[in-house]
XYZ file of C-alpha atoms in Angstrom:
710
model
C -0.064 -0.032 -0.048
C 2.871 2.345 0.703
C 4.482 1.993 -2.805
C 1.553 3.353 -4.539
C 1.286 6.279 -2.152
C 4.733 7.088 -2.642
C 4.484 6.995 -6.475
C 1.564 9.304 -6.327
C 3.589 11.728 -4.008
C 6.434 11.795 -6.536
C 4.108 12.272 -9.390
C 2.514 15.274 -7.676
C 5.879 16.776 -6.854
C 6.993 16.379 -10.545
C 3.691 18.087 -11.589
C 4.312 20.979 -9.285
C 7.982 21.391 -10.420
C 7.064 21.149 -14.119
C 4.120 23.627 -13.603
C 6.455 26.032 -11.713
C 9.344 25.642 -14.021
C 7.098 26.141 -17.183
C 5.603 29.234 -15.607
C 9.012 30.502 -14.916
C 10.316 29.580 -18.340
C 7.241 31.363 -19.888
C 7.767 34.440 -17.704
C 11.494 34.433 -18.625
C 10.844 33.920 -22.377
C 8.153 36.486 -22.386
C 10.505 39.018 -20.708
C 13.286 38.105 -23.295
C 10.784 38.450 -26.225
C 9.373 41.578 -24.602
C 12.900 43.089 -24.293
C 13.602 41.918 -27.864
C 10.578 43.757 -29.061
C 11.307 46.815 -26.890
C 14.767 47.091 -28.319
C 13.509 47.061 -31.922
C 13.463 50.434 -33.632
C 10.041 52.150 -33.289
C 8.285 52.005 -36.625
C 6.474 55.160 -35.312
C 9.625 56.958 -36.528
C 8.563 56.138 -40.173
C 5.801 58.614 -39.831
C 8.303 61.378 -39.347
C 11.056 59.679 -41.332
C 12.560 61.547 -44.227
C 15.408 59.736 -46.086
C 18.484 61.800 -47.012
C 17.373 64.251 -49.574
C 19.572 66.121 -51.976
C 19.776 69.942 -51.716
C 18.908 71.449 -55.066
C 20.516 74.636 -56.513
C 18.729 76.733 -59.153
C 19.746 79.543 -61.324
C 17.994 82.978 -61.620
C 15.411 81.326 -63.834
C 14.674 78.471 -61.573
C 16.496 75.960 -63.590
C 18.163 73.097 -61.679
C 21.959 73.580 -62.052
C 23.423 71.440 -59.342
C 22.800 69.232 -56.189
C 24.535 68.586 -53.018
C 23.984 65.297 -51.386
C 25.111 62.260 -49.547
C 22.427 60.316 -51.331
C 20.930 61.765 -54.461
C 17.223 61.662 -53.809
C 14.068 63.563 -54.448
C 10.826 62.440 -52.845
C 7.893 61.316 -55.165
C 4.391 61.035 -53.889
C 2.635 57.717 -54.802
C 0.173 59.577 -57.043
C 3.017 60.987 -59.185
C 4.606 57.276 -59.597
C 3.118 55.843 -62.784
C 0.960 52.603 -62.493
C 3.299 50.781 -64.894
C 6.270 51.625 -62.446
C 4.314 50.385 -59.393
C 3.242 47.274 -61.276
C 6.714 46.683 -62.536
C 8.213 46.561 -59.052
C 5.363 44.410 -57.648
C 5.743 42.027 -60.616
C 9.387 41.267 -60.156
C 9.883 41.892 -56.502
C 6.662 40.810 -54.691
C 3.788 39.770 -56.950
C 1.614 38.942 -53.917
C 2.371 42.469 -52.295
C -1.386 43.408 -52.048
C -2.465 39.816 -50.776
C 0.072 39.003 -47.986
C 0.348 40.432 -44.340
C 3.955 41.375 -44.856
C 5.658 38.114 -44.953
C 5.520 35.412 -47.627
C 5.094 32.023 -46.133
C 6.635 30.450 -49.315
C 9.373 32.797 -49.280
C 10.220 32.118 -45.561
C 10.223 28.351 -46.298
C 12.527 28.923 -49.232
C 14.850 31.113 -47.309
C 15.155 28.833 -44.303
C 15.819 25.768 -46.693
C 18.728 27.677 -48.124
C 19.749 28.645 -44.703
C 20.029 24.892 -43.588
C 21.773 23.972 -46.790
C 24.492 26.708 -46.552
C 24.593 26.795 -42.604
C 23.994 30.489 -42.614
C 21.388 33.147 -43.186
C 20.826 33.597 -46.919
C 19.013 36.209 -49.105
C 15.694 35.236 -50.513
C 12.149 35.224 -49.456
C 11.929 38.993 -48.737
C 8.785 40.929 -49.549
C 8.673 44.534 -50.327
C 7.625 45.429 -46.869
C 10.650 43.298 -45.481
C 13.102 44.936 -47.788
C 11.769 48.318 -46.531
C 12.236 47.407 -42.852
C 15.705 46.080 -43.596
C 16.748 49.063 -45.587
C 15.400 51.807 -43.199
C 15.882 50.114 -39.844
C 18.515 47.310 -39.861
C 21.842 46.560 -41.156
C 22.605 44.270 -44.008
C 24.273 41.583 -41.862
C 23.096 37.940 -42.618
C 22.123 36.549 -39.219
C 19.187 34.687 -37.732
C 18.657 37.564 -35.271
C 18.544 40.146 -38.032
C 15.983 38.102 -39.991
C 13.768 37.846 -36.793
C 13.985 41.482 -36.190
C 13.181 42.075 -39.792
C 10.057 39.777 -39.537
C 8.797 41.577 -36.392
C 9.253 45.116 -37.945
C 7.640 44.046 -41.094
C 4.466 42.834 -39.165
C 4.349 46.278 -37.410
C 4.830 48.106 -40.633
C 1.869 46.238 -42.177
C -0.306 46.899 -39.171
C 0.519 50.773 -39.001
C 0.737 51.688 -42.574
C -1.298 51.160 -45.850
C 0.087 49.227 -48.784
C 0.395 52.265 -50.993
C 2.468 53.994 -48.232
C 4.775 51.181 -47.833
C 5.177 51.025 -51.609
C 5.909 54.758 -51.717
C 8.481 54.533 -48.919
C 10.078 51.612 -50.689
C 10.372 53.294 -54.143
C 11.759 56.415 -52.777
C 14.297 54.600 -50.453
C 15.996 51.965 -52.738
C 19.336 52.494 -54.581
C 19.331 52.379 -58.429
C 23.019 52.779 -59.085
C 24.899 55.777 -60.755
C 24.439 57.800 -57.502
C 20.639 57.589 -57.671
C 18.710 56.944 -54.555
C 14.853 56.812 -55.149
C 13.106 56.521 -58.374
C 12.846 60.280 -59.137
C 16.705 60.622 -59.019
C 16.977 57.461 -61.178
C 14.643 58.774 -63.700
C 16.601 61.805 -64.174
C 19.905 60.250 -64.278
C 18.979 57.458 -66.667
C 16.416 59.227 -68.898
C 16.617 62.871 -67.914
C 12.842 62.768 -67.140
C 10.488 63.284 -64.261
C 8.837 60.039 -63.313
C 5.454 60.970 -64.563
C 6.857 61.098 -67.935
C 8.276 57.562 -68.148
C 6.965 55.029 -70.741
C 6.590 51.339 -70.136
C 10.114 50.409 -71.228
C 11.602 52.962 -68.903
C 9.542 51.905 -66.005
C 10.513 48.399 -66.392
C 14.211 49.228 -66.784
C 14.174 51.052 -63.456
C 12.343 48.182 -61.652
C 15.071 45.832 -63.151
C 18.036 47.643 -61.551
C 17.699 47.448 -57.708
C 18.348 43.759 -57.502
C 21.991 44.423 -58.327
C 22.616 48.119 -59.145
C 25.921 47.797 -60.513
C 25.359 44.590 -62.524
C 22.014 45.716 -63.981
C 23.185 49.291 -64.697
C 22.371 49.904 -68.509
C 25.377 52.270 -68.743
C 27.805 49.615 -67.500
C 26.355 46.253 -68.486
C 23.816 46.733 -71.384
C 23.393 43.030 -72.049
C 22.437 42.078 -68.418
C 20.289 45.053 -68.094
C 18.378 44.138 -71.351
C 17.854 40.495 -70.228
C 16.542 41.880 -66.728
C 14.219 44.520 -68.295
C 12.767 41.896 -70.588
C 12.179 39.591 -67.676
C 10.363 42.337 -65.937
C 8.153 42.735 -68.904
C 7.425 39.028 -69.184
C 6.361 38.918 -65.463
C 4.007 41.843 -66.104
C 2.375 40.224 -69.012
C 2.030 36.895 -67.114
C 0.309 38.716 -64.236
C -1.992 40.621 -66.541
C -0.687 44.069 -66.050
C 0.304 44.405 -69.694
C -0.844 42.905 -72.941
C 1.474 40.808 -75.272
C 1.475 43.790 -77.799
C 2.590 46.232 -75.005
C 5.322 43.770 -74.044
C 6.481 43.500 -77.725
C 6.555 47.183 -78.307
C 8.543 47.824 -75.062
C 11.072 44.946 -75.800
C 11.697 46.724 -79.122
C 12.552 50.065 -77.311
C 16.443 50.489 -76.950
C 18.126 50.934 -73.587
C 19.202 54.394 -72.425
C 22.565 55.577 -73.612
C 24.502 57.552 -70.983
C 24.466 61.413 -71.926
C 27.739 62.671 -70.793
C 26.554 66.288 -71.094
C 24.231 65.605 -68.175
C 27.291 64.696 -66.034
C 29.025 68.011 -66.896
C 27.522 70.301 -64.316
C 28.233 74.082 -64.821
C 29.275 76.410 -62.229
C 31.555 74.264 -59.937
C 33.367 77.315 -58.536
C 30.039 79.133 -58.036
C 28.561 76.171 -56.082
C 31.684 75.806 -54.046
C 31.378 79.465 -53.093
C 27.767 78.824 -52.118
C 28.763 75.900 -49.929
C 31.393 77.920 -48.187
C 28.709 80.479 -47.250
C 26.037 78.044 -46.170
C 27.782 75.160 -44.606
C 29.040 77.192 -41.503
C 25.336 78.775 -41.270
C 23.220 75.614 -41.533
C 25.561 72.742 -40.794
C 26.839 69.903 -43.056
C 23.885 67.547 -42.225
C 21.188 70.139 -43.131
C 23.005 71.246 -46.330
C 23.637 67.781 -47.670
C 20.699 65.814 -46.363
C 17.640 67.980 -45.698
C 16.616 68.598 -49.231
C 16.906 72.372 -49.314
C 16.037 74.374 -52.453
C 18.569 77.051 -52.978
C 17.640 79.833 -55.576
C 20.709 81.803 -56.951
C 21.593 84.644 -59.068
C 23.597 82.680 -61.564
C 22.665 83.286 -65.226
C 23.445 79.937 -67.203
C 23.689 81.842 -70.443
C 26.564 83.922 -68.975
C 28.132 81.022 -67.058
C 28.218 78.681 -69.944
C 29.749 81.290 -72.203
C 32.211 82.143 -69.291
C 33.493 78.554 -68.790
C 33.739 77.901 -72.593
C 35.547 81.069 -73.495
C 37.984 80.836 -70.574
C 38.988 77.179 -71.510
C 39.221 77.856 -75.381
C 41.149 81.047 -75.030
C 43.655 79.926 -72.448
C 44.106 76.499 -74.342
C 45.056 78.577 -77.432
C 47.402 80.696 -75.365
C 49.039 77.485 -74.012
C 49.549 76.076 -77.439
C 51.394 79.307 -78.456
C 53.593 78.988 -75.519
C 54.880 75.522 -76.219
C 57.925 76.857 -78.105
C 58.874 79.060 -75.110
C 58.929 76.009 -72.811
C 60.915 74.088 -75.255
C 63.507 76.850 -75.487
C 63.802 77.292 -71.748
C 63.556 73.487 -71.013
C 60.851 74.149 -68.571
C 57.878 71.897 -67.901
C 54.688 73.252 -69.623
C 52.372 74.719 -67.018
C 48.826 75.586 -67.786
C 48.040 79.282 -67.653
C 45.177 80.250 -65.303
C 42.407 82.503 -65.727
C 39.277 83.770 -63.927
C 36.116 85.641 -64.661
C 33.235 87.089 -62.689
C 30.224 89.064 -63.846
C 27.923 91.121 -61.772
C 24.520 92.830 -62.426
C 25.240 96.578 -61.707
C 21.479 97.208 -60.870
C 21.522 94.726 -57.857
C 24.908 93.297 -57.366
C 23.730 89.715 -58.340
C 26.634 87.558 -59.434
C 25.637 86.149 -62.956
C 28.776 84.131 -63.708
C 31.869 82.866 -61.881
C 34.842 81.063 -63.070
C 37.718 80.555 -60.504
C 39.979 78.654 -62.689
C 40.302 76.201 -65.740
C 39.422 73.143 -63.773
C 37.583 72.805 -60.441
C 38.720 69.088 -60.419
C 42.351 69.977 -60.714
C 42.200 72.990 -58.293
C 39.458 74.173 -56.027
C 41.203 77.593 -55.427
C 38.926 80.205 -56.563
C 40.912 82.885 -58.386
C 37.962 85.104 -58.834
C 37.175 85.429 -55.122
C 40.329 84.484 -53.282
C 43.410 85.180 -55.418
C 45.293 88.468 -54.542
C 47.137 89.862 -57.654
C 48.419 93.186 -58.716
C 45.988 94.964 -60.987
C 48.397 96.968 -62.995
C 46.872 99.855 -64.928
C 43.308 98.427 -64.200
C 43.722 100.245 -60.801
C 44.081 103.661 -62.497
C 40.469 104.588 -62.718
C 40.429 105.057 -58.946
C 43.229 107.647 -59.368
C 41.259 109.475 -61.920
C 38.177 109.219 -59.767
C 39.896 110.846 -56.967
C 41.122 113.697 -59.241
C 37.518 114.308 -60.642
C 36.282 114.456 -56.990
C 39.009 117.063 -56.331
C 38.009 119.452 -58.993
C 40.022 118.003 -61.961
C 37.999 117.567 -65.141
C 38.590 115.291 -68.157
C 40.022 118.235 -69.992
C 42.578 119.127 -67.327
C 46.069 118.537 -68.496
C 49.172 116.635 -67.299
C 52.699 116.478 -68.358
C 53.819 113.226 -69.863
C 57.584 113.779 -69.187
C 60.229 111.437 -67.524
C 59.841 110.963 -63.848
C 62.698 109.572 -61.808
C 62.529 109.126 -57.957
C 65.253 108.461 -55.616
C 64.539 106.939 -52.130
C 65.784 109.289 -49.548
C 65.309 108.989 -45.726
C 62.120 107.005 -45.890
C 60.363 108.659 -48.845
C 60.502 109.003 -52.748
C 62.002 112.239 -53.825
C 61.246 113.520 -57.373
C 64.707 114.350 -58.636
C 63.863 116.367 -61.802
C 61.600 116.293 -64.898
C 63.807 118.594 -67.139
C 66.580 116.294 -68.053
C 66.702 112.731 -69.460
C 66.649 109.614 -67.183
C 70.263 108.757 -67.979
C 71.367 112.297 -66.998
C 69.480 112.048 -63.690
C 71.109 108.747 -62.968
C 74.580 110.042 -63.794
C 74.087 113.059 -61.433
C 72.339 111.480 -58.546
C 72.950 107.704 -58.376
C 75.966 105.526 -58.600
C 75.970 102.473 -60.883
C 75.806 100.286 -57.933
C 72.599 102.064 -56.696
C 71.141 101.794 -60.308
C 70.876 98.119 -59.806
C 69.270 98.548 -56.472
C 65.592 99.076 -57.598
C 64.850 99.964 -53.912
C 66.818 103.238 -54.301
C 65.809 104.317 -57.843
C 62.426 104.283 -59.472
C 61.672 105.592 -62.825
C 58.065 104.713 -64.081
C 58.168 104.259 -67.807
C 55.493 104.088 -70.533
C 54.805 101.045 -72.637
C 55.884 102.787 -75.757
C 59.048 104.341 -74.167
C 58.125 107.707 -75.516
C 56.795 110.804 -73.909
C 53.895 113.137 -75.351
C 54.303 116.223 -73.345
C 51.001 117.883 -72.328
C 47.851 115.701 -72.467
C 44.389 115.735 -71.167
C 43.153 113.495 -68.362
C 40.855 111.768 -70.904
C 43.878 110.924 -73.225
C 46.067 109.999 -70.281
C 43.596 107.327 -69.012
C 42.470 106.136 -72.553
C 46.365 105.449 -73.542
C 47.190 104.373 -70.015
C 50.143 106.698 -69.657
C 52.034 105.776 -66.464
C 53.746 109.004 -65.965
C 50.541 110.845 -66.029
C 48.988 108.497 -63.517
C 51.885 109.034 -61.160
C 51.773 112.812 -61.550
C 48.043 112.686 -60.820
C 48.442 110.649 -57.574
C 51.157 113.092 -56.632
C 48.698 115.817 -56.750
C 45.768 113.976 -55.272
C 47.843 112.014 -52.665
C 47.885 108.212 -52.251
C 45.806 108.551 -48.969
C 42.935 110.084 -50.933
C 43.219 107.431 -53.712
C 43.065 104.661 -51.015
C 39.973 106.194 -49.577
C 38.211 106.313 -52.848
C 39.085 102.767 -53.624
C 37.991 101.522 -50.250
C 34.653 103.444 -50.511
C 34.010 101.492 -53.641
C 34.533 98.142 -52.019
C 38.201 97.353 -52.272
C 39.188 95.530 -49.124
C 42.637 94.423 -49.559
C 45.503 96.402 -48.013
C 46.847 99.308 -50.342
C 50.216 100.692 -50.196
C 50.544 104.524 -49.389
C 52.913 105.121 -52.237
C 53.020 106.743 -55.696
C 53.400 103.295 -57.157
C 49.815 102.577 -56.128
C 48.838 104.598 -59.208
C 50.210 101.789 -61.457
C 48.444 98.953 -59.550
C 51.379 97.805 -57.295
C 48.944 96.600 -54.575
C 47.309 93.214 -54.571
C 43.653 93.145 -55.151
C 40.788 90.634 -55.714
C 39.053 90.291 -59.071
C 35.541 90.122 -57.353
C 36.230 93.320 -55.508
C 37.545 95.162 -58.660
C 34.428 94.226 -60.480
C 32.132 95.304 -57.629
C 33.974 98.633 -57.651
C 33.462 99.215 -61.317
C 29.905 98.211 -60.867
C 29.536 101.539 -58.819
C 30.392 103.406 -61.989
C 27.914 101.554 -64.098
C 25.121 101.963 -61.629
C 25.498 105.673 -61.227
C 27.112 105.784 -57.909
C 25.247 102.868 -55.995
C 27.437 100.393 -54.324
C 25.888 96.951 -53.913
C 27.417 94.060 -51.915
C 27.804 91.261 -54.339
C 25.547 88.233 -53.479
C 24.679 84.807 -54.919
C 21.565 83.602 -52.942
C 18.114 85.095 -53.564
C 16.205 82.748 -51.223
C 16.370 79.231 -49.600
C 13.367 76.882 -48.883
C 13.389 73.816 -46.659
C 11.967 70.583 -47.948
C 8.287 71.587 -47.157
C 8.747 74.956 -49.026
C 9.042 77.145 -46.006
C 11.340 80.140 -46.562
C 14.525 79.940 -44.474
C 16.019 83.128 -45.791
C 15.397 85.705 -48.590
C 18.100 88.223 -49.575
C 17.544 91.849 -50.558
C 20.432 93.687 -52.101
C 22.414 95.899 -49.674
C 22.853 99.228 -51.403
C 24.462 102.553 -50.595
C 24.945 105.594 -52.613
C 28.778 106.479 -52.590
C 29.206 108.547 -55.749
C 27.227 111.212 -57.534
C 25.631 110.062 -60.776
C 27.417 113.058 -62.435
C 30.991 111.801 -61.332
C 30.117 108.338 -62.341
C 28.887 109.401 -65.885
C 32.142 111.455 -66.449
C 34.463 108.739 -65.477
C 32.429 106.256 -67.519
C 32.762 108.628 -70.551
C 36.429 108.528 -69.925
C 36.609 104.801 -69.764
C 34.584 104.589 -72.996
C 37.597 106.309 -74.527
C 39.745 103.536 -73.549
C 37.752 101.288 -75.778
C 37.282 103.950 -78.545
C 40.698 105.151 -78.814
C 42.915 103.320 -76.202
C 44.335 100.106 -74.851
C 41.036 98.389 -74.839
C 40.289 98.845 -78.500
C 39.287 95.234 -79.123
C 36.260 95.726 -77.094
C 34.881 97.670 -79.928
C 34.018 94.238 -81.409
C 31.290 93.882 -78.726
C 29.149 96.051 -81.104
C 27.486 97.891 -78.114
C 28.464 100.830 -75.829
C 30.993 99.779 -73.174
C 33.659 101.081 -70.957
C 36.525 99.493 -69.145
C 40.226 99.470 -68.283
C 43.134 97.149 -69.250
C 45.829 96.170 -66.891
C 49.317 94.563 -67.085
C 51.784 94.142 -64.382
C 55.376 95.305 -65.077
C 56.773 91.821 -64.796
C 54.233 90.536 -67.220
C 52.791 88.124 -64.859
C 49.200 89.480 -64.722
C 46.749 90.552 -67.597
C 43.455 92.190 -66.583
C 40.361 93.751 -68.211
C 37.580 95.014 -66.229
C 34.743 96.574 -68.055
C 31.070 97.113 -68.237
C 27.693 97.903 -70.105
C 24.692 99.279 -68.573
C 23.414 95.750 -67.932
C 26.525 93.818 -66.895
C 30.004 94.340 -65.308
C 32.750 91.682 -65.796
C 36.375 91.278 -64.998
C 38.896 88.878 -66.412
C 42.378 87.995 -64.969
C 44.939 85.755 -66.732
C 48.264 84.630 -65.335
C 50.210 81.742 -63.722
C 49.630 80.705 -60.139
C 53.357 81.135 -59.877
C 53.727 84.888 -59.578
C 57.499 84.771 -61.041
C 56.357 83.204 -64.213
C 55.735 85.810 -66.966
C 53.035 85.513 -69.584
C 55.483 86.388 -72.266
C 57.099 89.309 -74.018
C 54.619 92.137 -74.865
C 51.723 90.190 -73.461
C 49.266 92.812 -72.302
C 45.747 93.005 -70.752
C 44.630 94.662 -73.914
C 45.950 91.951 -76.187
C 45.008 88.881 -73.969
C 42.259 89.717 -71.319
C 40.255 92.228 -73.355
C 39.500 89.891 -76.335
C 38.411 87.156 -73.729
C 36.119 89.691 -71.948
C 34.714 90.806 -75.274
C 33.849 87.218 -76.416
C 32.212 86.580 -73.091
C 30.220 89.594 -72.942
C 29.048 89.064 -76.537
C 27.554 85.782 -75.600
C 26.364 86.754 -72.214
C 24.369 89.671 -73.605
C 23.130 88.002 -76.672
C 19.399 88.660 -77.254
C 19.370 91.633 -74.796
C 18.800 95.115 -75.947
C 21.658 97.413 -76.928
C 21.796 100.230 -74.235
C 23.966 103.232 -73.767
C 24.700 104.737 -70.448
C 21.965 107.077 -69.145
C 23.033 110.751 -68.780
C 21.946 112.181 -65.338
C 20.980 115.907 -64.911
C 23.800 118.252 -64.159
C 25.835 117.369 -67.114
C 27.079 119.672 -69.898
C 29.128 118.906 -73.074
C 31.886 120.711 -74.804
C 34.085 120.227 -77.845
C 37.793 119.919 -76.518
C 41.081 120.121 -78.190
C 43.006 116.915 -77.185
C 46.352 118.447 -76.759
C 45.459 121.612 -74.604
C 42.168 120.771 -72.843
C 40.700 124.017 -74.086
C 37.618 124.581 -76.287
C 38.038 123.599 -79.876
C 36.334 124.601 -83.107
C 34.678 121.970 -85.244
C 37.667 121.796 -87.592
C 40.249 121.294 -85.009
C 42.008 118.026 -85.645
C 41.232 115.214 -83.058
C 38.649 117.350 -81.241
C 36.100 115.487 -79.232
C 32.995 115.950 -77.241
C 33.618 115.681 -73.477
C 31.223 115.525 -70.588
C 31.543 117.878 -67.574
C 29.706 118.680 -64.388
C 27.548 121.600 -64.872
C 29.705 124.851 -64.910
C 33.123 123.115 -65.019
C 33.765 123.082 -68.803
C 36.509 125.206 -70.204
C 35.550 128.685 -71.255
C 38.692 129.534 -73.418
C 39.251 128.494 -77.005
C 42.484 127.004 -78.169
C 44.489 129.113 -80.614
C 43.512 127.677 -84.031
C 46.907 128.595 -85.672
C 48.193 125.136 -85.312
C 51.745 124.564 -86.286
C 53.452 121.385 -87.666
C 54.704 120.286 -84.168
C 51.085 120.329 -82.813
C 49.889 118.240 -85.793
C 52.714 115.716 -85.121
C 51.827 115.653 -81.510
C 48.226 114.836 -82.307
C 49.422 111.968 -84.504
C 51.621 110.680 -81.735
C 48.615 110.032 -79.473
C 48.478 106.501 -80.315
C 47.324 103.414 -78.344
C 49.360 102.719 -75.240
C 49.214 99.981 -72.764
C 49.971 100.627 -69.097
C 51.919 98.670 -66.603
């Protein structure tokens, strides 16, 4: 009797033990599963989730010119995605998408069978929802844990989002190769179309790529891409999405061919200048991932012309220099150039080229390089003189100037004897070699014309006259005038400033000349008009910062003088522009820099050409008039094509007078070389030149030829 009782007792104990153990196991397993689920990424984040979006940059006409991105992507709403494209993805990726609850039972069995055979997790069996869960929330590791997480997230996605929402997330998220994330970016890269404009063949091509973006890329592996696309078409026909006739027509459609012109984005230096402004302000993540829309001042007509002409002109120059490098046994070095153009009415930068190749050098020579301007700086000297009461008809003496450095200052030795006589009387041969002790500014033609008007001196870029003028106005006043117009680089307080001995920046020079073109209004150059976030909210909107710094009368008078540079002076090539323009050439005395800065009423532009190595000259007798001015003229001709031909508007308070070029006095209509000159009201000459002109006067007028300043 005891044995059965004992057996019953043991059975009861076992029952209690198993029950308690099972309960504890259930609790522990539940806790583990609960913790596992709790540690999963929250799918609620998907409601606020925005994949990395590319920031789009637009020109002044709202045309897309560039993108900044870590992933090149533009979101597309499900209603904008063609039915053929949706059906193509469903056919090739998950034909039961609208039937299952997120996980395909057949797919799971197939995937686990492969896992058992290979001894590790293998791809396969993933629905579109599973692929979305993996892409957004998980890593690409092939483990059982990751697959479990994927399944749990998939179920949650199906519970919280509609099929259309899931499909929209998926098509916007996946990678299509060639830098395209999302179907809208892919449509642009492969077909240069918006997705709503894709035909059946194009839709199926895009659906074919994501399985292996590199292998099925039509630009890289056309044969594989063709077979994969046709497979998608076949699946669509089998599932009833298209007819056999539609399939046949699409199969006969050729694959896209890579258009290399789409890859050659314009305005690299402009976009980089934009990045340097915005990245410190908004941060890298926002600028490259938040899908901003940046509207800029760039004029693609002008920008395209600038890039083309810079490269063509400088390539031609390099070819002509080949012989020089062979003779000197130097390694050929590419000459560099820069161009920047500004709208004088509002300061908007319309074109910017900082060098020949952004890929080879990101240094922006239009906005960062400091180079001597040569005679391109002279307008500031003449401006100072006009402000101090000089007129275009005031006269200067084009005679030799020799200075000797004495106790901290340059002393003018004499203007009545020749340069060699001065050297012989005042300086030893040893000192002659030391340019720190003797300075004799020379004219390009190596001749002197005697008395000339300010207009003639500026037009012919006569160096001795510019030095005489700065002696009369003082370097300090010239510096003040240049700073007032926007020159920010340090300027030397010396007579040599008149010949452009100080370093300046091309952008600032163009901005300063824009004051003349605008009638005295200084505007801070800018490149951004407005910025929107991904939802269209305005983050910033820029209004030009303007200040009146010169009178319209002074600007008109100086512009009229600078028109003479083109009509009769060193900028003669700009006459080929075929419309009124004004400007100034510049060449440094060592021949390492060539400039032309000029303007019309609609556009101001500056060109600089030289080698990055300052010690390398451009060549014998290479000048701003012969090198930079033709480039400027070709650019302006294309940039202004289709725009009206305008002359500079004359303000009130201007009077005109017929002037004799050699004396600056009033001339009769028959006076040789006479010209109409603009003056502020009440400042024109009142005396006439004696018309009994002798032979020496006639010869002098003939000698007023073209001059290029240093």
